[in-house]
PDB file of N, CA, C and O in Angstrom:
ATOM      1  N   MET K1006     -67.997  35.183-198.456  1.00 65.00           N
ATOM      2  CA  MET K1006     -67.478  35.632-199.396  1.00 65.00           C
ATOM      3  C   MET K1006     -66.132  33.806-198.691  1.00 65.00           C
ATOM      4  O   MET K1006     -65.409  34.154-198.001  1.00 65.00           O
ATOM      5  N   ILE K1007     -65.502  34.389-199.940  1.00 76.00           N
ATOM      6  CA  ILE K1007     -64.800  32.847-199.799  1.00 76.00           C
ATOM      7  C   ILE K1007     -63.049  33.214-199.878  1.00 76.00           C
ATOM      8  O   ILE K1007     -62.549  32.675-198.719  1.00 76.00           O
ATOM      9  N   LEU K1008     -62.571  34.660-199.748  1.00 73.00           N
ATOM     10  CA  LEU K1008     -61.835  35.236-199.440  1.00 73.00           C
ATOM     11  C   LEU K1008     -62.249  35.275-197.640  1.00 73.00           C
ATOM     12  O   LEU K1008     -60.706  35.039-197.134  1.00 73.00           O
ATOM     13  N   ASP K1009     -62.692  35.273-197.358  1.00 80.00           N
ATOM     14  CA  ASP K1009     -62.502  34.831-195.500  1.00 80.00           C
ATOM     15  C   ASP K1009     -62.333  33.471-194.937  1.00 80.00           C
ATOM     16  O   ASP K1009     -61.513  33.993-193.765  1.00 80.00           O
ATOM     17  N   LYS K1010     -62.577  32.635-195.789  1.00 83.00           N
ATOM     18  CA  LYS K1010     -61.171  31.104-195.191  1.00 83.00           C
ATOM     19  C   LYS K1010     -60.004  31.685-195.104  1.00 83.00           C
ATOM     20  O   LYS K1010     -59.504  31.026-194.915  1.00 83.00           O
ATOM     21  N   PHE K1011     -59.701  32.669-195.963  1.00 89.00           N
ATOM     22  CA  PHE K1011     -58.268  32.415-196.477  1.00 89.00           C
ATOM     23  C   PHE K1011     -57.367  33.389-195.288  1.00 89.00           C
ATOM     24  O   PHE K1011     -56.325  33.800-195.250  1.00 89.00           O
ATOM     25  N   ARG K1012     -58.429  34.126-193.841  1.00 93.00           N
ATOM     26  CA  ARG K1012     -58.399  35.114-193.170  1.00 93.00           C
ATOM     27  C   ARG K1012     -56.946  34.624-191.864  1.00 93.00           C
ATOM     28  O   ARG K1012     -56.943  33.403-192.136  1.00 93.00           O
ATOM     29  N   VAL K1013     -55.756  35.244-191.807  1.00 95.00           N
ATOM     30  CA  VAL K1013     -54.799  34.868-191.026  1.00 95.00           C
ATOM     31  C   VAL K1013     -54.855  36.335-189.414  1.00 95.00           C
ATOM     32  O   VAL K1013     -53.691  36.237-189.341  1.00 95.00           O
ATOM     33  N   GLU K1014     -55.716  36.594-189.157  1.00 94.00           N
ATOM     34  CA  GLU K1014     -55.804  37.525-187.615  1.00 94.00           C
ATOM     35  C   GLU K1014     -55.157  37.099-186.760  1.00 94.00           C
ATOM     36  O   GLU K1014     -54.781  35.290-186.920  1.00 94.00           O
ATOM     37  N   ASN K1015     -54.122  37.704-185.712  1.00 92.00           N
ATOM     38  CA  ASN K1015     -53.660  36.468-184.596  1.00 92.00           C
ATOM     39  C   ASN K1015     -52.466  35.773-185.504  1.00 92.00           C
ATOM     40  O   ASN K1015     -51.977  35.182-184.511  1.00 92.00           O
ATOM     41  N   LYS K1016     -52.095  35.986-186.058  1.00 96.00           N
ATOM     42  CA  LYS K1016     -50.915  35.103-187.120  1.00 96.00           C
ATOM     43  C   LYS K1016     -50.067  36.222-187.302  1.00 96.00           C
ATOM     44  O   LYS K1016     -50.261  37.134-187.447  1.00 96.00           O
ATOM     45  N   VAL K1017     -48.601  35.797-187.128  1.00 97.00           N
ATOM     46  CA  VAL K1017     -47.177  36.423-187.365  1.00 97.00           C
ATOM     47  C   VAL K1017     -46.828  35.894-188.516  1.00 97.00           C
ATOM     48  O   VAL K1017     -46.258  34.927-188.567  1.00 97.00           O
ATOM     49  N   ALA K1018     -46.303  36.567-189.646  1.00 97.00           N
ATOM     50  CA  ALA K1018     -46.410  36.132-190.735  1.00 97.00           C
ATOM     51  C   ALA K1018     -44.069  36.541-190.815  1.00 97.00           C
ATOM     52  O   ALA K1018     -44.553  37.932-190.607  1.00 97.00           O
ATOM     53  N   ILE K1019     -43.645  36.122-190.955  1.00 97.00           N
ATOM     54  CA  ILE K1019     -41.616  35.982-191.296  1.00 97.00           C
ATOM     55  C   ILE K1019     -41.375  35.569-192.427  1.00 97.00           C
ATOM     56  O   ILE K1019     -41.696  35.100-192.899  1.00 97.00           O
ATOM     57  N   ILE K1020     -41.638  37.051-193.498  1.00 97.00           N
ATOM     58  CA  ILE K1020     -41.553  37.608-194.988  1.00 97.00           C
ATOM     59  C   ILE K1020     -39.966  37.498-195.549  1.00 97.00           C
ATOM     60  O   ILE K1020     -39.403  38.471-194.713  1.00 97.00           O
ATOM     61  N   THR K1021     -38.616  36.268-195.125  1.00 95.00           N
ATOM     62  CA  THR K1021     -37.433  37.440-195.699  1.00 95.00           C
ATOM     63  C   THR K1021     -37.447  37.349-197.302  1.00 95.00           C
ATOM     64  O   THR K1021     -38.224  36.892-198.081  1.00 95.00           O
ATOM     65  N   GLY K1022     -36.724  39.072-197.519  1.00 94.00           N
ATOM     66  CA  GLY K1022     -36.444  39.268-199.211  1.00 94.00           C
ATOM     67  C   GLY K1022     -37.888  39.757-199.369  1.00 94.00           C
ATOM     68  O   GLY K1022     -38.485  39.669-199.987  1.00 94.00           O
ATOM     69  N   GLY K1023     -38.737  40.894-198.089  1.00 95.00           N
ATOM     70  CA  GLY K1023     -39.962  40.561-197.680  1.00 95.00           C
ATOM     71  C   GLY K1023     -39.731  42.508-198.092  1.00 95.00           C
ATOM     72  O   GLY K1023     -41.074  42.641-198.203  1.00 95.00           O
ATOM     73  N   THR K1024     -38.643  42.621-198.655  1.00 95.00           N
ATOM     74  CA  THR K1024     -38.533  44.205-199.141  1.00 95.00           C
ATOM     75  C   THR K1024     -39.170  44.490-201.251  1.00 95.00           C
ATOM     76  O   THR K1024     -39.037  45.640-201.461  1.00 95.00           O
ATOM     77  N   ARG K1025     -39.041  43.282-201.783  1.00 95.00           N
ATOM     78  CA  ARG K1025     -38.541  43.885-202.791  1.00 95.00           C
ATOM     79  C   ARG K1025     -39.291  42.630-204.067  1.00 95.00           C
ATOM     80  O   ARG K1025     -38.691  41.739-203.079  1.00 95.00           O
ATOM     81  N   GLY K1026     -39.928  41.949-205.027  1.00 96.00           N
ATOM     82  CA  GLY K1026     -40.290  41.447-205.188  1.00 96.00           C
ATOM     83  C   GLY K1026     -40.847  40.232-205.047  1.00 96.00           C
ATOM     84  O   GLY K1026     -41.990  40.552-204.453  1.00 96.00           O
ATOM     85  N   ILE K1027     -41.069  38.435-205.494  1.00 97.00           N
ATOM     86  CA  ILE K1027     -41.510  37.774-204.896  1.00 97.00           C
ATOM     87  C   ILE K1027     -42.074  38.202-203.188  1.00 97.00           C
ATOM     88  O   ILE K1027     -43.527  38.169-202.657  1.00 97.00           O
ATOM     89  N   GLY K1028     -40.684  38.385-202.841  1.00 96.00           N
ATOM     90  CA  GLY K1028     -41.370  38.743-200.957  1.00 96.00           C
ATOM     91  C   GLY K1028     -42.215  39.598-200.816  1.00 96.00           C
ATOM     92  O   GLY K1028     -42.921  39.235-200.428  1.00 96.00           O
ATOM     93  N   PHE K1029     -42.220  40.472-201.440  1.00 97.00           N
ATOM     94  CA  PHE K1029     -43.073  41.936-201.345  1.00 97.00           C
ATOM     95  C   PHE K1029     -44.471  41.268-201.461  1.00 97.00           C
ATOM     96  O   PHE K1029     -45.282  42.300-201.046  1.00 97.00           O
ATOM     97  N   ALA K1030     -44.309  40.731-203.049  1.00 96.00           N
ATOM     98  CA  ALA K1030     -45.638  40.905-203.190  1.00 96.00           C
ATOM     99  C   ALA K1030     -46.427  39.241-201.982  1.00 96.00           C
ATOM    100  O   ALA K1030     -47.622  39.882-201.661  1.00 96.00           O
ATOM    101  N   ILE K1031     -45.483  38.969-201.283  1.00 97.00           N
ATOM    102  CA  ILE K1031     -46.206  38.036-200.278  1.00 97.00           C
ATOM    103  C   ILE K1031     -46.418  38.673-199.273  1.00 97.00           C
ATOM    104  O   ILE K1031     -47.782  38.102-198.543  1.00 97.00           O
ATOM    105  N   ALA K1032     -45.916  39.521-198.712  1.00 97.00           N
ATOM    106  CA  ALA K1032     -46.094  40.762-197.592  1.00 97.00           C
ATOM    107  C   ALA K1032     -46.969  40.981-197.791  1.00 97.00           C
ATOM    108  O   ALA K1032     -48.080  41.639-196.826  1.00 97.00           O
ATOM    109  N   ASN K1033     -47.182  41.481-198.862  1.00 96.00           N
ATOM    110  CA  ASN K1033     -48.463  42.216-199.229  1.00 96.00           C
ATOM    111  C   ASN K1033     -50.079  41.467-198.756  1.00 96.00           C
ATOM    112  O   ASN K1033     -50.721  41.797-198.409  1.00 96.00           O
ATOM    113  N   ALA K1034     -49.521  39.898-199.812  1.00 95.00           N
ATOM    114  CA  ALA K1034     -50.900  39.098-199.275  1.00 95.00           C
ATOM    115  C   ALA K1034     -52.108  38.875-198.988  1.00 95.00           C
ATOM    116  O   ALA K1034     -51.961  39.022-198.262  1.00 95.00           O
ATOM    117  N   LEU K1035     -50.236  38.761-197.409  1.00 96.00           N
ATOM    118  CA  LEU K1035     -50.201  38.079-196.252  1.00 96.00           C
ATOM    119  C   LEU K1035     -51.381  39.335-194.893  1.00 96.00           C
ATOM    120  O   LEU K1035     -51.774  38.861-194.332  1.00 96.00           O
ATOM    121  N   GLY K1036     -50.504  40.748-195.569  1.00 97.00           N
ATOM    122  CA  GLY K1036     -50.486  41.893-194.652  1.00 97.00           C
ATOM    123  C   GLY K1036     -51.994  41.554-194.856  1.00 97.00           C
ATOM    124  O   GLY K1036     -53.308  42.894-194.215  1.00 97.00           O
ATOM    125  N   GLU K1037     -52.921  41.898-196.343  1.00 94.00           N
ATOM    126  CA  GLU K1037     -53.964  41.565-196.451  1.00 94.00           C
ATOM    127  C   GLU K1037     -54.831  41.186-196.112  1.00 94.00           C
ATOM    128  O   GLU K1037     -56.048  41.147-195.766  1.00 94.00           O
ATOM    129  N   ALA K1038     -54.848  40.391-195.806  1.00 95.00           N
ATOM    130  CA  ALA K1038     -55.432  38.670-194.991  1.00 95.00           C
ATOM    131  C   ALA K1038     -55.672  39.356-193.904  1.00 95.00           C
ATOM    132  O   ALA K1038     -56.357  38.187-193.043  1.00 95.00           O
ATOM    133  N   GLY K1039     -54.812  39.488-193.309  1.00 96.00           N
ATOM    134  CA  GLY K1039     -54.733  40.647-192.016  1.00 96.00           C
ATOM    135  C   GLY K1039     -53.800  39.528-190.265  1.00 96.00           C
ATOM    136  O   GLY K1039     -53.184  39.841-189.647  1.00 96.00           O
ATOM    137  N   ALA K1040     -52.459  39.431-190.992  1.00 97.00           N
ATOM    138  CA  ALA K1040     -51.188  38.600-190.887  1.00 97.00           C
ATOM    139  C   ALA K1040     -50.727  39.977-190.063  1.00 97.00           C
ATOM    140  O   ALA K1040     -50.103  40.680-191.184  1.00 97.00           O
ATOM    141  N   LYS K1041     -49.563  39.876-189.068  1.00 98.00           N
ATOM    142  CA  LYS K1041     -48.730  40.763-188.655  1.00 98.00           C
ATOM    143  C   LYS K1041     -47.566  40.632-189.438  1.00 98.00           C
ATOM    144  O   LYS K1041     -47.175  39.615-189.373  1.00 98.00           O
ATOM    145  N   LEU K1042     -46.716  41.503-190.020  1.00 98.00           N
ATOM    146  CA  LEU K1042     -45.040  40.770-190.844  1.00 98.00           C
ATOM    147  C   LEU K1042     -43.845  40.992-190.121  1.00 98.00           C
ATOM    148  O   LEU K1042     -44.334  42.498-189.039  1.00 98.00           O
ATOM    149  N   ILE K1043     -43.756  40.522-190.216  1.00 98.00           N
ATOM    150  CA  ILE K1043     -41.888  40.926-189.492  1.00 98.00           C
ATOM    151  C   ILE K1043     -41.205  40.293-191.160  1.00 98.00           C
ATOM    152  O   ILE K1043     -41.604  39.441-191.553  1.00 98.00           O
ATOM    153  N   VAL K1044     -40.745  41.778-191.589  1.00 97.00           N
ATOM    154  CA  VAL K1044     -40.504  41.631-193.372  1.00 97.00           C
ATOM    155  C   VAL K1044     -38.853  41.671-192.653  1.00 97.00           C
ATOM    156  O   VAL K1044     -38.322  42.594-192.042  1.00 97.00           O
ATOM    157  N   SER K1045     -37.997  41.130-193.469  1.00 96.00           N
ATOM    158  CA  SER K1045     -36.312  40.741-193.049  1.00 96.00           C
ATOM    159  C   SER K1045     -35.495  41.341-194.711  1.00 96.00           C
ATOM    160  O   SER K1045     -36.169  40.335-195.310  1.00 96.00           O
ATOM    161  N   SER K1046     -34.877  41.813-194.165  1.00 95.00           N
ATOM    162  CA  SER K1046     -33.765  42.411-196.235  1.00 95.00           C
ATOM    163  C   SER K1046     -32.623  42.696-195.736  1.00 95.00           C
ATOM    164  O   SER K1046     -32.080  42.819-194.268  1.00 95.00           O
ATOM    165  N   ARG K1047     -31.940  42.150-196.548  1.00 94.00           N
ATOM    166  CA  ARG K1047     -30.141  43.687-195.858  1.00 94.00           C
ATOM    167  C   ARG K1047     -30.025  44.164-196.201  1.00 94.00           C
ATOM    168  O   ARG K1047     -29.720  45.054-195.205  1.00 94.00           O
ATOM    169  N   THR K1048     -31.339  45.227-197.142  1.00 92.00           N
ATOM    170  CA  THR K1048     -31.321  46.837-197.269  1.00 92.00           C
ATOM    171  C   THR K1048     -33.239  46.659-197.220  1.00 92.00           C
ATOM    172  O   THR K1048     -33.905  45.847-198.214  1.00 92.00           O
ATOM    173  N   ASP K1049     -32.956  47.312-197.211  1.00 93.00           N
ATOM    174  CA  ASP K1049     -34.843  48.391-197.088  1.00 93.00           C
ATOM    175  C   ASP K1049     -34.195  49.285-198.762  1.00 93.00           C
ATOM    176  O   ASP K1049     -35.174  50.790-197.896  1.00 93.00           O
ATOM    177  N   LYS K1050     -33.505  49.204-199.461  1.00 92.00           N
ATOM    178  CA  LYS K1050     -33.018  50.459-200.404  1.00 92.00           C
ATOM    179  C   LYS K1050     -34.089  51.141-201.453  1.00 92.00           C
ATOM    180  O   LYS K1050     -34.782  51.507-202.092  1.00 92.00           O
ATOM    181  N   TYR K1051     -34.939  49.926-201.301  1.00 91.00           N
ATOM    182  CA  TYR K1051     -36.568  49.915-202.552  1.00 91.00           C
ATOM    183  C   TYR K1051     -37.873  49.995-202.126  1.00 91.00           C
ATOM    184  O   TYR K1051     -38.885  50.465-202.186  1.00 91.00           O
ATOM    185  N   LYS K1052     -37.870  50.672-200.220  1.00 95.00           N
ATOM    186  CA  LYS K1052     -39.006  50.604-199.413  1.00 95.00           C
ATOM    187  C   LYS K1052     -39.810  50.240-199.410  1.00 95.00           C
ATOM    188  O   LYS K1052     -41.334  50.416-198.424  1.00 95.00           O
ATOM    189  N   GLY K1053     -39.659  49.216-199.498  1.00 95.00           N
ATOM    190  CA  GLY K1053     -40.989  48.447-199.521  1.00 95.00           C
ATOM    191  C   GLY K1053     -41.254  48.431-198.257  1.00 95.00           C
ATOM    192  O   GLY K1053     -42.282  47.902-197.902  1.00 95.00           O
ATOM    193  N   PHE K1054     -40.451  47.808-197.053  1.00 97.00           N
ATOM    194  CA  PHE K1054     -40.920  48.557-195.621  1.00 97.00           C
ATOM    195  C   PHE K1054     -42.337  49.641-195.440  1.00 97.00           C
ATOM    196  O   PHE K1054     -43.064  49.455-194.974  1.00 97.00           O
ATOM    197  N   ASP K1055     -41.491  50.511-196.027  1.00 96.00           N
ATOM    198  CA  ASP K1055     -42.606  51.267-196.467  1.00 96.00           C
ATOM    199  C   ASP K1055     -43.696  51.559-196.504  1.00 96.00           C
ATOM    200  O   ASP K1055     -44.629  52.495-196.576  1.00 96.00           O
ATOM    201  N   ASN K1056     -43.724  51.073-197.745  1.00 97.00           N
ATOM    202  CA  ASN K1056     -44.816  50.731-198.777  1.00 97.00           C
ATOM    203  C   ASN K1056     -46.347  50.313-198.087  1.00 97.00           C
ATOM    204  O   ASN K1056     -46.893  50.392-197.731  1.00 97.00           O
ATOM    205  N   LEU K1057     -45.786  48.387-197.195  1.00 98.00           N
ATOM    206  CA  LEU K1057     -45.735  48.192-196.549  1.00 98.00           C
ATOM    207  C   LEU K1057     -46.712  48.888-195.278  1.00 98.00           C
ATOM    208  O   LEU K1057     -47.935  48.137-195.260  1.00 98.00           O
ATOM    209  N   LYS K1058     -45.696  49.570-194.680  1.00 97.00           N
ATOM    210  CA  LYS K1058     -46.191  50.467-193.249  1.00 97.00           C
ATOM    211  C   LYS K1058     -48.013  51.303-194.358  1.00 97.00           C
ATOM    212  O   LYS K1058     -48.780  51.449-193.318  1.00 97.00           O
ATOM    213  N   ASN K1059     -47.105  51.993-194.925  1.00 97.00           N
ATOM    214  CA  ASN K1059     -48.594  53.424-195.569  1.00 97.00           C
ATOM    215  C   ASN K1059     -49.741  52.344-196.113  1.00 97.00           C
ATOM    216  O   ASN K1059     -50.451  52.914-196.309  1.00 97.00           O
ATOM    217  N   SER K1060     -49.350  51.041-196.099  1.00 97.00           N
ATOM    218  CA  SER K1060     -50.925  50.230-196.579  1.00 97.00           C
ATOM    219  C   SER K1060     -51.923  50.126-194.868  1.00 97.00           C
ATOM    220  O   SER K1060     -52.632  49.986-195.587  1.00 97.00           O
ATOM    221  N   GLY K1061     -50.881  50.023-194.266  1.00 97.00           N
ATOM    222  CA  GLY K1061     -51.613  50.119-192.973  1.00 97.00           C
ATOM    223  C   GLY K1061     -52.017  48.798-193.098  1.00 97.00           C
ATOM    224  O   GLY K1061     -52.673  48.502-191.297  1.00 97.00           O
ATOM    225  N   PHE K1062     -50.807  48.012-192.854  1.00 98.00           N
ATOM    226  CA  PHE K1062     -50.122  46.756-192.555  1.00 98.00           C
ATOM    227  C   PHE K1062     -50.067  46.971-190.739  1.00 98.00           C
ATOM    228  O   PHE K1062     -49.190  47.472-190.550  1.00 98.00           O
ATOM    229  N   ASP K1063     -50.009  46.016-190.373  1.00 97.00           N
ATOM    230  CA  ASP K1063     -49.034  46.018-188.791  1.00 97.00           C
ATOM    231  C   ASP K1063     -47.462  45.197-188.535  1.00 97.00           C
ATOM    232  O   ASP K1063     -47.648  43.850-188.807  1.00 97.00           O
ATOM    233  N   VAL K1064     -46.113  45.886-189.601  1.00 98.00           N
ATOM    234  CA  VAL K1064     -44.796  45.510-190.457  1.00 98.00           C
ATOM    235  C   VAL K1064     -44.189  46.211-189.648  1.00 98.00           C
ATOM    236  O   VAL K1064     -43.928  47.101-188.565  1.00 98.00           O
ATOM    237  N   SER K1065     -43.258  44.791-189.174  1.00 97.00           N
ATOM    238  CA  SER K1065     -41.733  44.976-188.294  1.00 97.00           C
ATOM    239  C   SER K1065     -41.050  44.409-189.692  1.00 97.00           C
ATOM    240  O   SER K1065     -41.132  44.182-190.344  1.00 97.00           O
ATOM    241  N   PHE K1066     -39.629  45.698-189.576  1.00 97.00           N
ATOM    242  CA  PHE K1066     -38.657  45.139-190.431  1.00 97.00           C
ATOM    243  C   PHE K1066     -37.453  44.979-189.869  1.00 97.00           C
ATOM    244  O   PHE K1066     -36.675  45.025-188.854  1.00 97.00           O
ATOM    245  N   TYR K1067     -37.063  43.712-190.142  1.00 97.00           N
ATOM    246  CA  TYR K1067     -35.055  43.218-189.362  1.00 97.00           C
ATOM    247  C   TYR K1067     -34.553  42.765-190.255  1.00 97.00           C
ATOM    248  O   TYR K1067     -34.554  42.471-191.351  1.00 97.00           O
ATOM    249  N   GLU K1068     -33.097  44.233-190.771  1.00 95.00           N
ATOM    250  CA  GLU K1068     -32.595  44.012-191.188  1.00 95.00           C
ATOM    251  C   GLU K1068     -31.317  42.927-190.235  1.00 95.00           C
ATOM    252  O   GLU K1068     -30.396  42.463-189.569  1.00 95.00           O
ATOM    253  N   ALA K1069     -31.102  42.090-191.671  1.00 93.00           N
ATOM    254  CA  ALA K1069     -30.413  40.756-191.883  1.00 93.00           C
ATOM    255  C   ALA K1069     -29.840  40.059-193.040  1.00 93.00           C
ATOM    256  O   ALA K1069     -30.589  40.697-193.796  1.00 93.00           O
ATOM    257  N   ASP K1070     -28.390  39.201-193.148  1.00 93.00           N
ATOM    258  CA  ASP K1070     -28.298  38.667-194.273  1.00 93.00           C
ATOM    259  C   ASP K1070     -28.632  36.955-194.261  1.00 93.00           C
ATOM    260  O   ASP K1070     -27.971  36.619-193.266  1.00 93.00           O
ATOM    261  N   ILE K1071     -29.896  36.722-194.854  1.00 89.00           N
ATOM    262  CA  ILE K1071     -30.466  34.829-194.113  1.00 89.00           C
ATOM    263  C   ILE K1071     -28.919  33.659-194.330  1.00 89.00           C
ATOM    264  O   ILE K1071     -28.888  32.970-194.099  1.00 89.00           O
ATOM    265  N   THR K1072     -28.081  34.428-195.050  1.00 91.00           N
ATOM    266  CA  THR K1072     -27.032  33.703-195.403  1.00 91.00           C
ATOM    267  C   THR K1072     -26.230  33.188-194.499  1.00 91.00           C
ATOM    268  O   THR K1072     -25.048  32.369-194.057  1.00 91.00           O
ATOM    269  N   ASP K1073     -26.254  34.607-193.537  1.00 93.00           N
ATOM    270  CA  ASP K1073     -25.453  34.033-191.796  1.00 93.00           C
ATOM    271  C   ASP K1073     -25.895  32.676-191.236  1.00 93.00           C
ATOM    272  O   ASP K1073     -27.873  33.409-190.693  1.00 93.00           O
ATOM    273  N   SER K1074     -25.235  32.653-190.747  1.00 95.00           N
ATOM    274  CA  SER K1074     -26.076  30.742-189.975  1.00 95.00           C
ATOM    275  C   SER K1074     -26.652  31.235-189.102  1.00 95.00           C
ATOM    276  O   SER K1074     -27.439  30.559-187.814  1.00 95.00           O
ATOM    277  N   SER K1075     -26.544  32.213-188.532  1.00 94.00           N
ATOM    278  CA  SER K1075     -27.500  32.865-186.774  1.00 94.00           C
ATOM    279  C   SER K1075     -28.603  33.564-187.193  1.00 94.00           C
ATOM    280  O   SER K1075     -29.237  33.905-186.398  1.00 94.00           O
ATOM    281  N   THR K1076     -28.371  34.462-188.569  1.00 94.00           N
ATOM    282  CA  THR K1076     -29.873  35.113-188.719  1.00 94.00           C
ATOM    283  C   THR K1076     -30.894  34.384-188.471  1.00 94.00           C
ATOM    284  O   THR K1076     -32.103  34.506-187.494  1.00 94.00           O
ATOM    285  N   PRO K1077     -30.883  33.100-188.838  1.00 94.00           N
ATOM    286  CA  PRO K1077     -32.661  32.611-187.997  1.00 94.00           C
ATOM    287  C   PRO K1077     -32.761  32.467-186.943  1.00 94.00           C
ATOM    288  O   PRO K1077     -33.682  32.546-186.769  1.00 94.00           O
ATOM    289  N   GLN K1078     -32.052  32.369-186.568  1.00 95.00           N
ATOM    290  CA  GLN K1078     -32.699  32.181-185.228  1.00 95.00           C
ATOM    291  C   GLN K1078     -32.096  33.754-184.374  1.00 95.00           C
ATOM    292  O   GLN K1078     -33.707  33.610-183.803  1.00 95.00           O
ATOM    293  N   LYS K1079     -31.846  34.519-184.723  1.00 95.00           N
ATOM    294  CA  LYS K1079     -32.221  36.069-184.906  1.00 95.00           C
ATOM    295  C   LYS K1079     -33.245  36.567-184.373  1.00 95.00           C
ATOM    296  O   LYS K1079     -34.256  37.727-184.178  1.00 95.00           O
ATOM    297  N   LEU K1080     -33.859  36.180-186.086  1.00 95.00           N
ATOM    298  CA  LEU K1080     -34.807  36.924-187.101  1.00 95.00           C
ATOM    299  C   LEU K1080     -35.985  36.228-185.119  1.00 95.00           C
ATOM    300  O   LEU K1080     -37.076  36.465-185.476  1.00 95.00           O
ATOM    301  N   ILE K1081     -36.107  34.761-185.882  1.00 95.00           N
ATOM    302  CA  ILE K1081     -37.242  34.070-184.888  1.00 95.00           C
ATOM    303  C   ILE K1081     -37.100  34.947-183.211  1.00 95.00           C
ATOM    304  O   ILE K1081     -37.725  35.865-182.846  1.00 95.00           O
ATOM    305  N   ASP K1082     -35.673  35.067-182.469  1.00 96.00           N
ATOM    306  CA  ASP K1082     -35.963  35.808-182.069  1.00 96.00           C
ATOM    307  C   ASP K1082     -36.649  37.238-181.413  1.00 96.00           C
ATOM    308  O   ASP K1082     -37.764  37.858-180.476  1.00 96.00           O
ATOM    309  N   PHE K1083     -36.075  38.139-182.556  1.00 96.00           N
ATOM    310  CA  PHE K1083     -36.785  39.427-182.781  1.00 96.00           C
ATOM    311  C   PHE K1083     -37.994  38.885-183.004  1.00 96.00           C
ATOM    312  O   PHE K1083     -39.624  39.186-182.391  1.00 96.00           O
ATOM    313  N   ALA K1084     -38.706  37.972-183.474  1.00 94.00           N
ATOM    314  CA  ALA K1084     -40.266  37.222-183.738  1.00 94.00           C
ATOM    315  C   ALA K1084     -41.547  37.979-182.744  1.00 94.00           C
ATOM    316  O   ALA K1084     -41.976  37.615-182.293  1.00 94.00           O
ATOM    317  N   ILE K1085     -40.768  37.029-181.790  1.00 92.00           N
ATOM    318  CA  ILE K1085     -41.346  36.112-180.388  1.00 92.00           C
ATOM    319  C   ILE K1085     -41.242  37.515-179.803  1.00 92.00           C
ATOM    320  O   ILE K1085     -41.727  37.976-178.656  1.00 92.00           O
TER     321      ILE K1085
END
């Protein structure tokens, strides 16, 4: 099947803004493709992390404000 060419097992995807909107949709698609997800957002008031977890994806949440210049490195350190 053509979708098998898009599998990303054994890969980690970091999705900023991954708890709602476009970021959530991207996280969901990557989860379906087999990636381990790390979603980041300032808050999870929309329960996107819970929805991803309940879908059976391997997902972690990192609360952060990406506009803070120290956040990208902290997010990478968390992922590693």
